Short mmCIF file of C-alpha atoms in Angstrom, two decimals:
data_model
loop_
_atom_site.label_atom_id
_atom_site.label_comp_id
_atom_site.label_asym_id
_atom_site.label_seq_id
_atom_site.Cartn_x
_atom_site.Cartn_y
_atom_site.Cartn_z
CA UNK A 1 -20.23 58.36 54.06
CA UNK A 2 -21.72 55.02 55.48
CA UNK A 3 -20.14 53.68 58.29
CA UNK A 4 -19.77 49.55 58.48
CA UNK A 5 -19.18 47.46 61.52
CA UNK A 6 -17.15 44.15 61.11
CA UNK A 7 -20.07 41.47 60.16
CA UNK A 8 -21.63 43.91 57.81
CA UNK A 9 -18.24 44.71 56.08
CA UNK A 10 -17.57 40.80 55.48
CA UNK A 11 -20.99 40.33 54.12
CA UNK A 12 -20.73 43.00 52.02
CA UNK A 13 -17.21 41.83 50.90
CA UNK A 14 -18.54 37.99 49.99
CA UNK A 15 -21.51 38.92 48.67
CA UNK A 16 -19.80 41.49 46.05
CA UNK A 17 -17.12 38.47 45.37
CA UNK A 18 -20.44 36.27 44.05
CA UNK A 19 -22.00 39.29 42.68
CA UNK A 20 -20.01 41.92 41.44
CA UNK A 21 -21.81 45.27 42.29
CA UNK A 22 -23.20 44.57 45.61
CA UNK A 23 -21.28 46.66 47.58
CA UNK A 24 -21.58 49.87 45.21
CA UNK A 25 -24.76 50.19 45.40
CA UNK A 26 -25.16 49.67 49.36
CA UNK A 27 -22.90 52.72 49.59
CA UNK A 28 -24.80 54.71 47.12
CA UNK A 29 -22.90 54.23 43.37
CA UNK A 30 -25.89 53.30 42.15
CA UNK A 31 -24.89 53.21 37.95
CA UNK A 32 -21.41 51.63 39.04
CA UNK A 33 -23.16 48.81 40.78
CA UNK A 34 -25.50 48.26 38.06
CA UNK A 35 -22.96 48.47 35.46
CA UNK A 36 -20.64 46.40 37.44
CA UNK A 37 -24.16 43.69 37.70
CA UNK A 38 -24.34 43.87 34.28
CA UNK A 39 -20.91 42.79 33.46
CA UNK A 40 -21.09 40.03 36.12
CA UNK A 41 -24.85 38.81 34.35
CA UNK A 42 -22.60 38.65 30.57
CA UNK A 43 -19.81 36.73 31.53
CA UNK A 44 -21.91 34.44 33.78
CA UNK A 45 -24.25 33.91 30.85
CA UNK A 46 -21.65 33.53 28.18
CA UNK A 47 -19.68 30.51 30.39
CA UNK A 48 -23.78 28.88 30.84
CA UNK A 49 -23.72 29.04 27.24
CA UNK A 50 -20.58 27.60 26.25
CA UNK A 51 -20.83 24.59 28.15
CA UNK A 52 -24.20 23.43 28.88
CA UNK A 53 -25.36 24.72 25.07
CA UNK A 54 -22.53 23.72 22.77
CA UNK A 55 -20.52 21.47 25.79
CA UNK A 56 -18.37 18.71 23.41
CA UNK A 57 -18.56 20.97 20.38
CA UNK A 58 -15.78 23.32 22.17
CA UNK A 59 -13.26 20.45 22.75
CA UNK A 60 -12.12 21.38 18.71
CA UNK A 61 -11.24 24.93 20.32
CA UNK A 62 -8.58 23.39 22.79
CA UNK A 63 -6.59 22.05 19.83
CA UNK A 64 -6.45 25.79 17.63
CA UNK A 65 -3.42 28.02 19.17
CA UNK A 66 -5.55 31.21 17.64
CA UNK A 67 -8.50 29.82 20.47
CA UNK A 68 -5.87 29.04 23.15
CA UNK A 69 -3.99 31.98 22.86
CA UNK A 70 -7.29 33.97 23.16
CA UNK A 71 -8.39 31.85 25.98
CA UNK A 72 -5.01 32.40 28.02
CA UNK A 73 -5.59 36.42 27.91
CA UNK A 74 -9.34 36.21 28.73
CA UNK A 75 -8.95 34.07 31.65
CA UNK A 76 -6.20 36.29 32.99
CA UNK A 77 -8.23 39.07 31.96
CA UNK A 78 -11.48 37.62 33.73
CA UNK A 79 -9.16 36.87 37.12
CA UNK A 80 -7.82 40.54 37.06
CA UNK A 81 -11.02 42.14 36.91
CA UNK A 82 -12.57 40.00 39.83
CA UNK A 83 -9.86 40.01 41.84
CA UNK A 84 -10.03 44.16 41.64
CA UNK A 85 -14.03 44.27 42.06
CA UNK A 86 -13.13 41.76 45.45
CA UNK A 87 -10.55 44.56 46.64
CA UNK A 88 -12.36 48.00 45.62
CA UNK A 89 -16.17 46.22 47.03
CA UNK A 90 -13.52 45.87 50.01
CA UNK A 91 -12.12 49.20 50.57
CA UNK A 92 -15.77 50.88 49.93
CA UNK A 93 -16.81 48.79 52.79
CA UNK A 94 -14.60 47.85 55.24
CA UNK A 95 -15.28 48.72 58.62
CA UNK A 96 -15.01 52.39 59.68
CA UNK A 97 -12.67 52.04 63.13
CA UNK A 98 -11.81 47.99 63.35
CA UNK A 99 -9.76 46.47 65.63
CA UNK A 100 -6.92 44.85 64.91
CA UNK A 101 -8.60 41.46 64.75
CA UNK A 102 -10.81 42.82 62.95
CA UNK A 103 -8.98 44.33 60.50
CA UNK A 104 -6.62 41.30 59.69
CA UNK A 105 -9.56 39.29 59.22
CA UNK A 106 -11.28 41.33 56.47
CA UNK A 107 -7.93 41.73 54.82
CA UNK A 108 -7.80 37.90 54.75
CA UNK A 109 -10.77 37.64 53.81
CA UNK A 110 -10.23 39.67 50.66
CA UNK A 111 -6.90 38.29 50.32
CA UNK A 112 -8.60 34.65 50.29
CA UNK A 113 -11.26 35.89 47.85
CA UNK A 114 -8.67 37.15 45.48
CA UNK A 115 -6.40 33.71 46.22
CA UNK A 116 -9.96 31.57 45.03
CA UNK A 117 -10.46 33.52 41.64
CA UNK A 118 -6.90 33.54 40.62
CA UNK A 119 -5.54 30.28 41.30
CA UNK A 120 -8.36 28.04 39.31
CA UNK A 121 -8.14 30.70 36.73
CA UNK A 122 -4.13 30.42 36.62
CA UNK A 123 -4.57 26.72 36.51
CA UNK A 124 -7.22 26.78 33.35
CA UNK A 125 -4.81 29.47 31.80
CA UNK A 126 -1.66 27.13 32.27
CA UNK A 127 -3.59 24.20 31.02
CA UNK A 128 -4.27 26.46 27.88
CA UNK A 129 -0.64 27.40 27.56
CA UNK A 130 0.69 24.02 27.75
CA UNK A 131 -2.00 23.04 25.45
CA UNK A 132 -0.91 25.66 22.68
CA UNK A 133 2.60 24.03 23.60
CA UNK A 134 1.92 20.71 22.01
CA UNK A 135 -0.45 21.30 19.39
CA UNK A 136 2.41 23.78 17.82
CA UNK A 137 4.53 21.35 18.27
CA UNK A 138 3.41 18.46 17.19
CA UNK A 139 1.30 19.55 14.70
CA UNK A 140 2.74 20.92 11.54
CA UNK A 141 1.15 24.78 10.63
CA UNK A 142 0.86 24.48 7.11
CA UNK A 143 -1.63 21.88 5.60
CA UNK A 144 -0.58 20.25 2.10
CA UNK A 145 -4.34 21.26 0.73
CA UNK A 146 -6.54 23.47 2.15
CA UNK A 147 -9.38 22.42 5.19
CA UNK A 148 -12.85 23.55 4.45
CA UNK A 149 -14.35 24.38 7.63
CA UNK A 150 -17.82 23.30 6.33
CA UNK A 151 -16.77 19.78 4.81
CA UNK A 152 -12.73 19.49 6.28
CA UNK A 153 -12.28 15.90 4.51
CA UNK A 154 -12.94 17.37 1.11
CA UNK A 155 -15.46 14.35 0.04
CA UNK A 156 -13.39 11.76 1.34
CA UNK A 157 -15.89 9.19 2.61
CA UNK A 158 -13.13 7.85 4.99
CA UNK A 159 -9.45 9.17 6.13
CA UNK A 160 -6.80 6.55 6.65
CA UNK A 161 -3.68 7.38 9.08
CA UNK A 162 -0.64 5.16 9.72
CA UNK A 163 -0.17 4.52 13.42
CA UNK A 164 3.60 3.93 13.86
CA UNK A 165 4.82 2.14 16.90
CA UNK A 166 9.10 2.62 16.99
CA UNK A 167 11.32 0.84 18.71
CA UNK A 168 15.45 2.05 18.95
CA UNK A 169 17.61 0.22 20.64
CA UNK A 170 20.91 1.05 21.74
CA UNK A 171 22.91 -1.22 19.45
CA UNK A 172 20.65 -0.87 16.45
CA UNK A 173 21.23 2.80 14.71
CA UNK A 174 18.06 4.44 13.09
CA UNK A 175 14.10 3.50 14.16
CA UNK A 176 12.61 0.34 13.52
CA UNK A 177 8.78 0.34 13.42
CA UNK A 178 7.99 -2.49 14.38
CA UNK A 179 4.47 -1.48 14.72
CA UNK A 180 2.54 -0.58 12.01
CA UNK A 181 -1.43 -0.52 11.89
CA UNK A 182 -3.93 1.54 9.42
CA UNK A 183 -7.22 2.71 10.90
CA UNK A 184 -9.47 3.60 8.42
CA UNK A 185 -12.55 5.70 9.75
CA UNK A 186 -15.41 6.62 8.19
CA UNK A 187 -16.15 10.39 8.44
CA UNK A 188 -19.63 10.37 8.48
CA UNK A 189 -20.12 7.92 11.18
CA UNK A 190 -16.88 7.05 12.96
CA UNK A 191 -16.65 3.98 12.45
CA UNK A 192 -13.47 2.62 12.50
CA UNK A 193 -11.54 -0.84 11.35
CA UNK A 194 -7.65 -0.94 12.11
CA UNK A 195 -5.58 -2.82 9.51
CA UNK A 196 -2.76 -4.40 11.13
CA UNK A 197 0.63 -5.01 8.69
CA UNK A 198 3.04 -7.65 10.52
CA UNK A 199 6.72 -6.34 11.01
CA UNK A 200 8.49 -9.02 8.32
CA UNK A 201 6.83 -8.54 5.69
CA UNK A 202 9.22 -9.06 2.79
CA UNK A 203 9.68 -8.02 -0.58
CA UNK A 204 7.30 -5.21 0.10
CA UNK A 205 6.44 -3.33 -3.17
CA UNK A 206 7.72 0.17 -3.57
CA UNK A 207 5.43 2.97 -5.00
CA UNK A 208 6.74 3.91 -8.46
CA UNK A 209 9.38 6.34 -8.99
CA UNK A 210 13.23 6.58 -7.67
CA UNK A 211 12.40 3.62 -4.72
CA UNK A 212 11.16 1.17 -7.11
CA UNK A 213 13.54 1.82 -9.77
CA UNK A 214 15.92 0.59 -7.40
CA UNK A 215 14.10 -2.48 -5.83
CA UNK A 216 11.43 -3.23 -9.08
CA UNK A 217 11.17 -6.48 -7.33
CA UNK A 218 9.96 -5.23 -4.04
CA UNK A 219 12.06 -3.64 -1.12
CA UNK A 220 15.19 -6.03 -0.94
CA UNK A 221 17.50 -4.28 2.11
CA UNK A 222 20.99 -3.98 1.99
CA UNK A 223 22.27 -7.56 3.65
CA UNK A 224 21.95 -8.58 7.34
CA UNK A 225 21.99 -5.00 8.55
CA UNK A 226 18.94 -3.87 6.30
CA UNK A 227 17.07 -6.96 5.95
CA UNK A 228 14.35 -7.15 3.19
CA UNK A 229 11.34 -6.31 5.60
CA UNK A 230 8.95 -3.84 5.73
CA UNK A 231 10.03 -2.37 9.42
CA UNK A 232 13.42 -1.64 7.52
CA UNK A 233 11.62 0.81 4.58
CA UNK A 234 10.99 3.93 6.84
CA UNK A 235 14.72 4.18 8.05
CA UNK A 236 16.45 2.99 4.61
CA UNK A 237 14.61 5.94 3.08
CA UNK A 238 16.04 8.21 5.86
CA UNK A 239 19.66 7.15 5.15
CA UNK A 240 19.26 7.18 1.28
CA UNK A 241 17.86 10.54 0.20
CA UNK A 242 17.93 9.76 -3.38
CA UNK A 243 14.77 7.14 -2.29
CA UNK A 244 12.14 10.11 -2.14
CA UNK A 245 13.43 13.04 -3.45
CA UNK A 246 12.56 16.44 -2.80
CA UNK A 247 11.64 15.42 1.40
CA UNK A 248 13.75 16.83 3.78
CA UNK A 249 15.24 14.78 6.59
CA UNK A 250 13.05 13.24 9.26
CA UNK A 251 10.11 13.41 6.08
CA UNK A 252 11.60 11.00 3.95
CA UNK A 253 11.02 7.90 6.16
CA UNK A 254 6.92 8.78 6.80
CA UNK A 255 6.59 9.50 3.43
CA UNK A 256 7.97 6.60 1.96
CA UNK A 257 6.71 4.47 4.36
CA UNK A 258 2.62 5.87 3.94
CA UNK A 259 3.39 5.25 0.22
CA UNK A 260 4.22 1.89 0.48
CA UNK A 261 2.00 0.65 3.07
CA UNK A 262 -1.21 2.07 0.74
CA UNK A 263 0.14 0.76 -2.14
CA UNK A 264 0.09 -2.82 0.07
CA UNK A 265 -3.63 -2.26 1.15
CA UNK A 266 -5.12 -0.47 -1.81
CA UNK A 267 -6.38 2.37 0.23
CA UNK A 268 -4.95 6.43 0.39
CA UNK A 269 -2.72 6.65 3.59
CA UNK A 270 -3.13 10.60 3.89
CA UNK A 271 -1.13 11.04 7.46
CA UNK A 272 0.87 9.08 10.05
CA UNK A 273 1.39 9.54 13.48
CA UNK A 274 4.33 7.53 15.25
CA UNK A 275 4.86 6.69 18.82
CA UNK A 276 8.38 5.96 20.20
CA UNK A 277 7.61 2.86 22.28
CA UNK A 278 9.78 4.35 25.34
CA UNK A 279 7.83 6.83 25.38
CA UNK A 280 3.94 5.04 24.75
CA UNK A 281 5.46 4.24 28.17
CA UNK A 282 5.53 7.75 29.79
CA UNK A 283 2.05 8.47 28.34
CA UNK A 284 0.40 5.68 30.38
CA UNK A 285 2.56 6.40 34.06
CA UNK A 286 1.60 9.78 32.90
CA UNK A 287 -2.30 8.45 32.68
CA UNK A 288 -1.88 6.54 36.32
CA UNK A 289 -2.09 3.11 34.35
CA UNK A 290 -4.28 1.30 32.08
CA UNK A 291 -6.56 -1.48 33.22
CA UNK A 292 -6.34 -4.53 31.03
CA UNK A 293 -7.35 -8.43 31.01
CA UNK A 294 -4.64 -10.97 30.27
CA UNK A 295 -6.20 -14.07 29.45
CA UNK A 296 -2.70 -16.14 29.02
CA UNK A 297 0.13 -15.18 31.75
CA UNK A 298 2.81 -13.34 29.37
CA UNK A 299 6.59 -13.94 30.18
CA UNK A 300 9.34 -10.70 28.85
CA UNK A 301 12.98 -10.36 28.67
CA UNK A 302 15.16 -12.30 26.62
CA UNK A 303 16.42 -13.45 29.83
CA UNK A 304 12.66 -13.88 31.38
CA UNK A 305 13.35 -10.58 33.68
CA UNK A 306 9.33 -10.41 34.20
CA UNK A 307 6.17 -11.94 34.52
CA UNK A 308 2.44 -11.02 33.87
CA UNK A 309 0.13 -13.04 35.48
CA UNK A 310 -2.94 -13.74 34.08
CA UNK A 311 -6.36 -11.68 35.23
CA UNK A 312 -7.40 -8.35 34.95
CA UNK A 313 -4.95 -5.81 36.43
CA UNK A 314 -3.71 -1.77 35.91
CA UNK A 315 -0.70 -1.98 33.98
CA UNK A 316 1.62 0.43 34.72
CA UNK A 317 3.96 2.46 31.92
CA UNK A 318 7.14 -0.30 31.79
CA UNK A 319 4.21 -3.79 32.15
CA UNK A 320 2.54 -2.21 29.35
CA UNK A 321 5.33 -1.54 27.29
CA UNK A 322 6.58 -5.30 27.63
CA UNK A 323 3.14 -6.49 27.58
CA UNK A 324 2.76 -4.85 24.08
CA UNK A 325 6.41 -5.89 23.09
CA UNK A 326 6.84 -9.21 24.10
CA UNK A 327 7.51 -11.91 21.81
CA UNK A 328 8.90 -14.40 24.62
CA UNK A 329 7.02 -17.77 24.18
CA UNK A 330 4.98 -16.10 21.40
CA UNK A 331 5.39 -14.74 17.98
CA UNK A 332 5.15 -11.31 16.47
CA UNK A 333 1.44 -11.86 15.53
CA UNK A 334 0.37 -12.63 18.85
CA UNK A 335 2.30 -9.18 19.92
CA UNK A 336 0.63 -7.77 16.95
CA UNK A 337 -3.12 -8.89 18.93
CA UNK A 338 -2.11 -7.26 22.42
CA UNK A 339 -0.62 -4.00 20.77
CA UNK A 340 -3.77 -3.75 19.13
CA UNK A 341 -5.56 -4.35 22.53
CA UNK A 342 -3.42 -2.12 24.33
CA UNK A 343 -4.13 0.80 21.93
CA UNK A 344 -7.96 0.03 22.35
CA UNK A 345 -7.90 0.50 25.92
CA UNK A 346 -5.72 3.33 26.44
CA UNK A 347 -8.07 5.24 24.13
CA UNK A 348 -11.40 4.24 25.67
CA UNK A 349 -9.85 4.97 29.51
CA UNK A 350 -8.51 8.62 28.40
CA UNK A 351 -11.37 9.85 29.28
CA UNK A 352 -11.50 14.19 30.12
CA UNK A 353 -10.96 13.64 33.78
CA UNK A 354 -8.20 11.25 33.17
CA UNK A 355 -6.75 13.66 30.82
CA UNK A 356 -7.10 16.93 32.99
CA UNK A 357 -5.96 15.64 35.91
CA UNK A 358 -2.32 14.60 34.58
CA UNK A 359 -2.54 16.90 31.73
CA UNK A 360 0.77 18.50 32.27
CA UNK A 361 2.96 15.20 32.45
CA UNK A 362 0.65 13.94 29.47
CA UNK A 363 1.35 17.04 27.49
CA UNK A 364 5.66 16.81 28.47
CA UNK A 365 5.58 12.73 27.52
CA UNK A 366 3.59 13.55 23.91
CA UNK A 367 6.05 16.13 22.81
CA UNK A 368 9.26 13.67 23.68
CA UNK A 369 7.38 10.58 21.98
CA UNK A 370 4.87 11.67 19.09
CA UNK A 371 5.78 12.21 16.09
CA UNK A 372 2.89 13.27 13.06
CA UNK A 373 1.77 15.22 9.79
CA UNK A 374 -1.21 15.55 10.75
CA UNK A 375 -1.81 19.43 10.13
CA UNK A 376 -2.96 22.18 12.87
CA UNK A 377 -5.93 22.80 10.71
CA UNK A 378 -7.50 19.08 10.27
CA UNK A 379 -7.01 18.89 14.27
CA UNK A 380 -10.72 20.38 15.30
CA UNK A 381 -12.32 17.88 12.63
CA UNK A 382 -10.35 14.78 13.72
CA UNK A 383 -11.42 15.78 17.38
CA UNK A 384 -15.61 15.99 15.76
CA UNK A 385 -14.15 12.57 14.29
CA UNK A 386 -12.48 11.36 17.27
CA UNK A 387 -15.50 11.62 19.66
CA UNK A 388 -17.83 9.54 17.17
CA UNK A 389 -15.16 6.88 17.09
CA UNK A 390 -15.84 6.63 20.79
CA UNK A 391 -19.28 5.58 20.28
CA UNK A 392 -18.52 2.64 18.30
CA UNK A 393 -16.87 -0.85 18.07
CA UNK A 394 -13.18 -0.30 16.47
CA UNK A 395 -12.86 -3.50 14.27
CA UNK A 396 -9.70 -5.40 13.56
CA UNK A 397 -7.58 -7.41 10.63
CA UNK A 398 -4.41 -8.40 11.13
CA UNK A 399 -2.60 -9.62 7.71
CA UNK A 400 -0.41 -12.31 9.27
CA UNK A 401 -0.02 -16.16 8.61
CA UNK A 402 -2.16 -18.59 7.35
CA UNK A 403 -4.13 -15.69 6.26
CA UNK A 404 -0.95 -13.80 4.82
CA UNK A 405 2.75 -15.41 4.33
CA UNK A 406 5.47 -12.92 5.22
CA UNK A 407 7.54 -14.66 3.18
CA UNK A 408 5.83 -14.81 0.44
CA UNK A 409 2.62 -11.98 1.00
CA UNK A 410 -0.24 -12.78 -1.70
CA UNK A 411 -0.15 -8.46 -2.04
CA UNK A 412 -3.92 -9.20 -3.94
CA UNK A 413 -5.42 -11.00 -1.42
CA UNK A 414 -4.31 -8.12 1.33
CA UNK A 415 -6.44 -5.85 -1.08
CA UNK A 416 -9.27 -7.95 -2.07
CA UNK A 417 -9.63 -8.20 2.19
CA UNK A 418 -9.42 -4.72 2.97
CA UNK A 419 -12.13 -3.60 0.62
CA UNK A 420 -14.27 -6.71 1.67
CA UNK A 421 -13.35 -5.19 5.48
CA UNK A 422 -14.80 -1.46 4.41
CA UNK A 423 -17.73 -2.89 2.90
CA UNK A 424 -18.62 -4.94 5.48
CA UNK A 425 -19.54 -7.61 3.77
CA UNK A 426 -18.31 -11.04 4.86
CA UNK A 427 -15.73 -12.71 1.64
CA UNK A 428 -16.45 -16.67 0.80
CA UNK A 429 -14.40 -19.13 2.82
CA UNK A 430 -11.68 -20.88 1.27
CA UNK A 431 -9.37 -23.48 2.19
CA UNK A 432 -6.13 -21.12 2.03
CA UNK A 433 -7.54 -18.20 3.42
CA UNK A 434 -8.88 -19.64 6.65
CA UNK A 435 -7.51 -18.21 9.85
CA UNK A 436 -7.09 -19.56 13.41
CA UNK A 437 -9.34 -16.79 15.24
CA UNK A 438 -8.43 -18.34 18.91
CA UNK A 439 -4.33 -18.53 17.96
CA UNK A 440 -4.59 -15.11 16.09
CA UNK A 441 -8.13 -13.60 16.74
CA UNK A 442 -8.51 -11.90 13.36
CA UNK A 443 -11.00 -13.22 10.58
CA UNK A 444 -9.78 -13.24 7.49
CA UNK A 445 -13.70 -12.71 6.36
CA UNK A 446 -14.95 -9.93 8.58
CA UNK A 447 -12.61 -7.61 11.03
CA UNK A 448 -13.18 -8.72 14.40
CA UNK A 449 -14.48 -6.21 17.45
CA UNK A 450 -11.75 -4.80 19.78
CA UNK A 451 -12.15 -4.53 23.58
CA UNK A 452 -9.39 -4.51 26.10
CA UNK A 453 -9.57 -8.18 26.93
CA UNK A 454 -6.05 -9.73 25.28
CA UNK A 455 -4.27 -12.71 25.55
#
C-alpha cells in the first residue's frame, strides 16, 4: 500500500474534491477512478447544458412541484455523493503516520470540503422547497380546461387577467378592491396594455343570470353600507351566495367580479390574481425597496401623518403602500396613475438576483398576500409569457373622467376604446372624449407607455 506524507495527502484530497477519481487511481483502483471520472464528466456536462444551452427556458421548471420535487432529491443526492467521494479520496490517502497537526488539518480539510458542497447545495435545495411551497399554494392543481403543452393558450391570441389590489380596514368588514386593472397580453409577442377600471364606478352591469336578475339595472348595493360601486361587487357576492351559484366561498367574489368587469370592457377575463395591499407592502421590504420618481411631492394620512418629497428615491414597503394609496390632495384617478406606476416598476426591478437573494421572505409575504386562479399548469407558459412582457413597453388606459363618468359610465364607449387600444390604432378625436393627459396621463385615443416616473 502507498504511503503519503502530509502535502501529498492534501493535494490528493483537493484535487479528488474538483475531480472525483483522482485519488483512486494514484493508489492503484484504476476502473474505480475512471468510473468515478466518468460520473464527475456527466453531471458536469449535464449542469453546462442546462444553463448555458437552454439558460431562461428552465425558469418554467421552478414553477412545476413534479420539477421541484425532483430537483430537491437530486441536489441532495448530488451533495451526498460528493461529500462521500471527498471523505473515501480522503481515507485512501491520508498520510501514513501524521502528526497531530497534521492530522487535524487534513481532517479539516475534508471536513471543509464536505462543509463547501453541502451548504450551497442545501441552500439551492431549500430554495426549491420553499419554491414548491408557494406554487402549491397559491396556485390551484386542477385547471378548468386542459393546457396543451405545445400551444397552452388554446388559440387565444391574447389572455386577459384581473389584477386585484384589496384594501380591509379594521372598521369596514369584508375586502374592498379598490384596485382593479386588466392587462391584456398578447401571447405571441408579449405585448401588453393594462386597462385600468376606477373604484366608483356605479351602476355597473351584472353578467346575466341570478346577479342581474336582481340588479337588471346595474349593481345597485344595499344602502350606505354597500354603496352602488363597482369595489362593492366582489364582497356583496361573497355575503350573498344566491349571486353566483354553484361557487364555493372565497370563489364567489373573483368570479363574479371577472364576470362583470369583462362584460364592462368587452374582452374574456379568464383569471385574477389579488394582492392584499398590507401585504404589496411586505413584498417590496421583502425586495429591499423599489426605486421610483415622484414628480409632484405626495402628502398621506387623513391627518397628513407623512410626506413624499418630490425626486427620485427607494421607497420602502409602508412609502410605497401610501404612495400607491393616497388620495390626500388628489383624487382616486390620480392614485389610479401611481398604482399603475408602482406596479410597473416593481416588475421591471424584480429582476433574478433581486429575487434570489430575498427569496425566502418574498416567498413567506406572497403566500400571506396573493390570492389567484391562475392554475399550476398555465404557470410555465405565463413564465415563457412573462419574460417577453419584459422586453416591451406595457401600455396604459385608465377609464376615468372626462374620458369616462363614474356616475354615469358611457359602458359603449369603454368598449369601443378597448378594442381601438388592442388594435392599436389611434380612435378620431371628439369633443367629449378628450382627456387631460398631464392631470390624468391616459389617452383616451391610444394607451400611453408606462415607466416608473409618476406624479
Amino acid at each position: 500500500m502507498k504511503q503519503f506524507g502530509l502535502g501529498r495527502s492534501v493535494a490528493l484530497t483537493l484535487a479528488s474534491a474538483v475531480l472525483w477519481g483522482v485519488a483512486h487511481l494514484v493508489v492503484g483502483l484504476r476502473r474505480t477512478g475512471l468510473a468515478l471520472m466518468g460520473a464527475y464528466a456527466i453531471v458536469l456536462a449535464t449542469v453546462i447544458t442546462a444553463v448555458f444551452g437552454f439558460g431562461d427556458r428552465l425558469l418554467p421548471l421552478a414553477v412545476q412541484p413534479g420539477w421541484l420535487t425532483a430537483m430537491t432529491i437530486g441536489l441532495a443526492v448530488v451533495a451526498v455523493t460528493w461529500s462521500a467521494v471527498i471523505i473515501w479520496s480522503f481515507i485512501l490517502v491520508r498520510p501514513t503516520s501524521p502528526t497531530p497537526v497534521g492530522q487535524m488539518l487534513t481532517i479539516g480539510l475534508a471536513a471543509s470540503l464536505c462543509a463547501l458542497i453541502i451548504a450551497p447545495s442545501a441552500y439551492a435545495a431549500r430554495l426549491a422547497y420553499l419554491s414548491h411551497d408557494v406554487v402549491t399554494t397559491l396556485f390551484s392543481p386542477s385547471p378548468s380546461a386542459p393546457v396543451l403543452a405545445e400551444d397552452p393558450w388554446n388559440g387565444a391570441k391574447r389572455v386577459n387577467i384581473l389584477l386585484v389590489g384589496a384594501d380591509a380596514a379594521p372598521n369596514r368588514p369584508g375586502v374592498r378592491t379598490d384596485s382593479m386593472t386588466v392587462a391584456s397580453v398578447d401571447t405571441a409577442t408579449g405585448a401588453a396594455t393594462l386597462f385600468g377600471l376606477p373604484r366608483n364606478l356605479e351602476n355597473v352591469p351584472l353578467p346575466p343570470g341570478p346577479a342581474r336578475e336582481r340588479f337588471p339595472s346595474g349593481f345597485s348595493g344595499e344602502g350606505e353600507y354597500t354603496p352602488n360601486l363597482l369595489n362593492e361587487v366582489f364582497q356583496y357576492a361573497e355575503d350573498y351566495p344566491e349571486m353566483v351559484p354553484g361557487v364555493a366561498k372565497g370563489k364567489r367574489g373573483p368570479t363574479l367580479l371577472k364576470s362583470t368587469v369583462s362584460g364592462i370592457l368587452g374582452i374574456p377575463v379568464e383569471y385574477y390574481a389579488m394582492v392584499d395591499m398590507k401585504g404589496f407592502a411586505e413584498i417590496i421590504d421583502a425586495m429591499g425597496g423599489v426605486r421610483v420618481t415622484i414628480k409632484e411631492p405626495i402628502t398621506y394620512g387623513r391627518y397628513n401623518e407623512g410626506y413624499l418629497a418630490a425626486g427620485t428615491r427607494k421607497l420602502s414597503g409602508q412609502e410605497a403602500l401610501w404612495y400607491g394609496r393616497s388620495r390626500t390632495n388628489s383624487d382616486d384617478y390620480v392614485r389610479m396613475g401611481r398604482q399603475k406606476c408602482l406596479l410597473n416598476a416593481v416588475a421591471k426591478q424584480a429582476d433574478p438576483i433581486t429575487v434570489l437573494n430575498s427569496f425566502e421572505k418574498l416567498a413567506g409575504a406572497a403566500k400571506r398576500a396573493i390570492a389567484t386562479d391562475v392554475p399550476q399548469s398555465l404557470l410555465p407558459a405565463l413564465i415563457d409569457l412573462s419574460m417577453k412582457v419584459k422586453g416591451t413597453q406595457i401600455k396604459s388606459l385608465q377609464f376615468v373622467p372626462p374620458l369616462i363618468s363614474t356616475v354615469y359610465p358611457d359602458w359603449t364607449l369603454i368598449k369601443q376604446r378597448v378594442r381601438v387600444a388592442l388594435a392599436d390604432k389611434p380612435a378620431t378625436k371628439t369633443a367629449t372624449t378628450r382627456q387631460t393627459s398631464s392631470m390624468h396621463g391616459t389617452s383616451p385615443d391610444k394607451p400611453v407607455s408606462l415607466d416608473s416616473t409618476c406624479g
